[in-house]
Amino acid sequence: MERVTLRLEDLPIRDDLRGLTPYGAPQAPLPIALNVNENTHPVPDEVAADIVDSVRVALGEVNRYPDREFTALREGFAAYLGHGLTRDQIWAANGSNEVLQHVLQAFAGPGRTALGFGPTYSMYPLLTRGTGGTWISGHRAEDYTLSAASVTEQIEAADPDVVFLCAPNNPTGTPLTLDVIEAAYAASRGIVVVDEAYQEFAPRDAGSAVSLLPGRGRLIVSRTMSKAFAFAGARVGYLAADPAVIDALRLVRLPYHLSVLTQAAASAALRHAPTMLAMVDDIVAQRDRISRETALLGYRPYASWTNFVLFGGVRNPAAVWQALYDQGVLIRDVGLPGHLRVSAGTERETSAFLAALASIDSHA
Ligand code: PMP
């Protein structure tokens, strides 16, 4: 039978999806992949063994639908986050992307708006539009910092239904202090989402927005196991908020959205949180090394509280990206003129990146 291939624009697709491009970080099988801020350390053997045992037990129940309320996992996240949280304040889904999608489904959508401060995480506008809402692009200072005065002014002007604060920010690495979050909350009438995907890489004494939850019913703090927990492939994200917010999310989630295997694997990994997080110090050391050494090479790294570094002063980002690619090193051109972003790898991977970068004539 002849295969007829339509073009996307020939389909009766929703008008508001026409002309959009999907999330598209290149996935290339290069030996050194430092492009999507993964934790490049494998899960330690002893933790992997416990996860396999738990998944094996869960397989015994795979003929049944899983616990729709993922009760044990929510208890695990509440204990991990501390601050006296209980499971009725916790939600989880397949990656924090899905967590954020649930938030937008419940609180944004058609006729509503979401505001973020660019450059910021590229999925916020995609998720907002995908759920039928309108994205409003706010801005940052030239050095990518965000002040309390600036968020207040921008929120008051846009009056959005949902505000995204990426703390620390992707793709710039920029820290965000709690006073800015408090100001954003005070200025808004809608939901304020603080995306703490990279929080574990911030200095130990840096506060988490989780501490701001009491008395702030419209505040949501989202986290992920994809970064510090080296669990990106398992797809587990979560959030903490008022129990009423969790009730709102129940209205939009698919029933049984977290498989019994995912729940078992994530709960097992959480039981080993200290071992899983032992890698964080190594990653932070490599991040700081990238900042030091890229500066010595004449680039301009930005302050980072994450597991990656954005560096400026790149005359031709596309050419430098390609030259690194040709040497087997994959990093990210995030579309900021004169900038590139690299994730901190293991010591060996970071050395390979730095050696490859040093071999490239930055003035070419
Ligand atoms: N938030 C931020 C700021 C991110 O950088 C990412 C992943 N790159 C996510 C959320 C989503 O992560 P995941 O869906 O893997 O939890």
PDB file of N, CA, C and O and ligand atoms in Angstrom, residues 36 95-97 100 121 124 166 170 195 197-198 224 226-227 235-237, ligand 1:
ATOM      1  N   VAL A  36      22.362  18.344  28.636  1.00  0.00           N
ATOM      2  CA  VAL A  36      21.013  18.512  29.202  1.00  0.00           C
ATOM      3  C   VAL A  36      21.004  18.465  30.733  1.00  0.00           C
ATOM      4  O   VAL A  36      19.998  18.103  31.347  1.00  0.00           O
ATOM      5  N   GLY A  95       8.418  13.078  36.026  1.00  0.00           N
ATOM      6  CA  GLY A  95       9.301  14.218  35.775  1.00  0.00           C
ATOM      7  C   GLY A  95       8.624  15.493  36.231  1.00  0.00           C
ATOM      8  O   GLY A  95       7.382  15.585  36.279  1.00  0.00           O
ATOM      9  N   SER A  96       9.448  16.507  36.582  1.00  0.00           N
ATOM     10  CA  SER A  96       8.823  17.758  37.012  1.00  0.00           C
ATOM     11  C   SER A  96       8.156  18.442  35.830  1.00  0.00           C
ATOM     12  O   SER A  96       7.265  19.272  36.020  1.00  0.00           O
ATOM     13  N   ASN A  97       8.524  18.067  34.602  1.00  0.00           N
ATOM     14  CA  ASN A  97       7.779  18.602  33.455  1.00  0.00           C
ATOM     15  C   ASN A  97       6.294  18.256  33.563  1.00  0.00           C
ATOM     16  O   ASN A  97       5.430  19.092  33.304  1.00  0.00           O
ATOM     17  N   LEU A 100       4.683  20.263  36.325  1.00  0.00           N
ATOM     18  CA  LEU A 100       4.382  21.639  35.895  1.00  0.00           C
ATOM     19  C   LEU A 100       3.189  21.654  34.941  1.00  0.00           C
ATOM     20  O   LEU A 100       2.372  22.574  34.966  1.00  0.00           O
ATOM     21  N   TYR A 121      13.813  28.489  31.751  1.00  0.00           N
ATOM     22  CA  TYR A 121      13.643  27.115  31.267  1.00  0.00           C
ATOM     23  C   TYR A 121      12.699  27.076  30.058  1.00  0.00           C
ATOM     24  O   TYR A 121      11.560  27.555  30.143  1.00  0.00           O
ATOM     25  N   TYR A 124       8.759  26.099  29.967  1.00  0.00           N
ATOM     26  CA  TYR A 124       7.624  26.861  30.533  1.00  0.00           C
ATOM     27  C   TYR A 124       6.684  27.366  29.433  1.00  0.00           C
ATOM     28  O   TYR A 124       5.468  27.138  29.514  1.00  0.00           O
ATOM     29  N   CYS A 166      12.379  30.329  38.378  1.00  0.00           N
ATOM     30  CA  CYS A 166      13.291  29.193  38.301  1.00  0.00           C
ATOM     31  C   CYS A 166      14.471  29.495  39.229  1.00  0.00           C
ATOM     32  O   CYS A 166      15.219  30.440  38.995  1.00  0.00           O
ATOM     33  N   ASN A 170      17.677  28.083  35.065  1.00  0.00           N
ATOM     34  CA  ASN A 170      18.196  27.423  33.878  1.00  0.00           C
ATOM     35  C   ASN A 170      17.759  28.281  32.681  1.00  0.00           C
ATOM     36  O   ASN A 170      16.584  28.652  32.628  1.00  0.00           O
ATOM     37  N   ASP A 195      10.547  26.785  40.816  1.00  0.00           N
ATOM     38  CA  ASP A 195      11.088  25.550  40.260  1.00  0.00           C
ATOM     39  C   ASP A 195      12.500  25.357  40.821  1.00  0.00           C
ATOM     40  O   ASP A 195      13.442  26.011  40.392  1.00  0.00           O
ATOM     41  N   ALA A 197      14.520  22.743  40.592  1.00  0.00           N
ATOM     42  CA  ALA A 197      15.089  21.525  39.989  1.00  0.00           C
ATOM     43  C   ALA A 197      16.564  21.335  40.380  1.00  0.00           C
ATOM     44  O   ALA A 197      17.042  20.209  40.495  1.00  0.00           O
ATOM     45  N   TYR A 198      17.265  22.458  40.586  1.00  0.00           N
ATOM     46  CA  TYR A 198      18.717  22.372  40.843  1.00  0.00           C
ATOM     47  C   TYR A 198      19.085  22.733  42.282  1.00  0.00           C
ATOM     48  O   TYR A 198      20.257  22.968  42.574  1.00  0.00           O
ATOM     49  N   THR A 224      12.852  17.872  41.377  1.00  0.00           N
ATOM     50  CA  THR A 224      12.967  16.713  40.495  1.00  0.00           C
ATOM     51  C   THR A 224      14.004  15.737  41.033  1.00  0.00           C
ATOM     52  O   THR A 224      14.925  16.148  41.745  1.00  0.00           O
ATOM     53  N   SER A 226      15.637  14.150  38.736  1.00  0.00           N
ATOM     54  CA  SER A 226      16.450  13.988  37.518  1.00  0.00           C
ATOM     55  C   SER A 226      17.878  14.498  37.666  1.00  0.00           C
ATOM     56  O   SER A 226      18.744  14.100  36.896  1.00  0.00           O
ATOM     57  N   LYS A 227      18.118  15.392  38.593  1.00  0.00           N
ATOM     58  CA  LYS A 227      19.423  16.063  38.638  1.00  0.00           C
ATOM     59  C   LYS A 227      20.270  15.479  39.768  1.00  0.00           C
ATOM     60  O   LYS A 227      21.086  14.606  39.540  1.00  0.00           O
ATOM     61  N   ARG A 235      12.184   9.305  35.320  1.00  0.00           N
ATOM     62  CA  ARG A 235      11.110  10.297  35.184  1.00  0.00           C
ATOM     63  C   ARG A 235      10.310  10.454  36.478  1.00  0.00           C
ATOM     64  O   ARG A 235       9.184   9.958  36.606  1.00  0.00           O
ATOM     65  N   VAL A 236      10.893  11.161  37.427  1.00  0.00           N
ATOM     66  CA  VAL A 236      10.184  11.420  38.681  1.00  0.00           C
ATOM     67  C   VAL A 236      10.415  12.875  39.120  1.00  0.00           C
ATOM     68  O   VAL A 236      11.552  13.278  39.378  1.00  0.00           O
ATOM     69  N   GLY A 237       9.330  13.637  39.180  1.00  0.00           N
ATOM     70  CA  GLY A 237       9.385  14.992  39.716  1.00  0.00           C
ATOM     71  C   GLY A 237       8.314  15.116  40.785  1.00  0.00           C
ATOM     72  O   GLY A 237       7.418  14.266  40.884  1.00  0.00           O
TER      73      GLY A 237
HETATM   74  N1  PMP B   1      12.871  22.482  35.572  1.00  0.00           N
HETATM   75  C1  PMP B   1      14.074  22.866  35.141  1.00  0.00           C
HETATM   76  C2  PMP B   1      14.566  24.212  35.522  1.00  0.00           C
HETATM   77  C3  PMP B   1      14.844  22.019  34.353  1.00  0.00           C
HETATM   78  O1  PMP B   1      16.033  22.425  33.916  1.00  0.00           O
HETATM   79  C4  PMP B   1      14.339  20.736  34.021  1.00  0.00           C
HETATM   80  C5  PMP B   1      15.096  19.753  33.178  1.00  0.00           C
HETATM   81  N2  PMP B   1      16.097  20.193  32.429  1.00  0.00           N
HETATM   82  C6  PMP B   1      13.073  20.399  34.492  1.00  0.00           C
HETATM   83  C7  PMP B   1      12.366  21.288  35.277  1.00  0.00           C
HETATM   84  C8  PMP B   1      12.404  19.098  34.135  1.00  0.00           C
HETATM   85  O2  PMP B   1      13.042  18.026  34.622  1.00  0.00           O
HETATM   86  P1  PMP B   1      12.333  16.610  34.747  1.00  0.00           P
HETATM   87  O3  PMP B   1      11.106  16.609  33.908  1.00  0.00           O
HETATM   88  O4  PMP B   1      13.371  15.652  34.259  1.00  0.00           O
HETATM   89  O5  PMP B   1      12.041  16.458  36.206  1.00  0.00           O
END
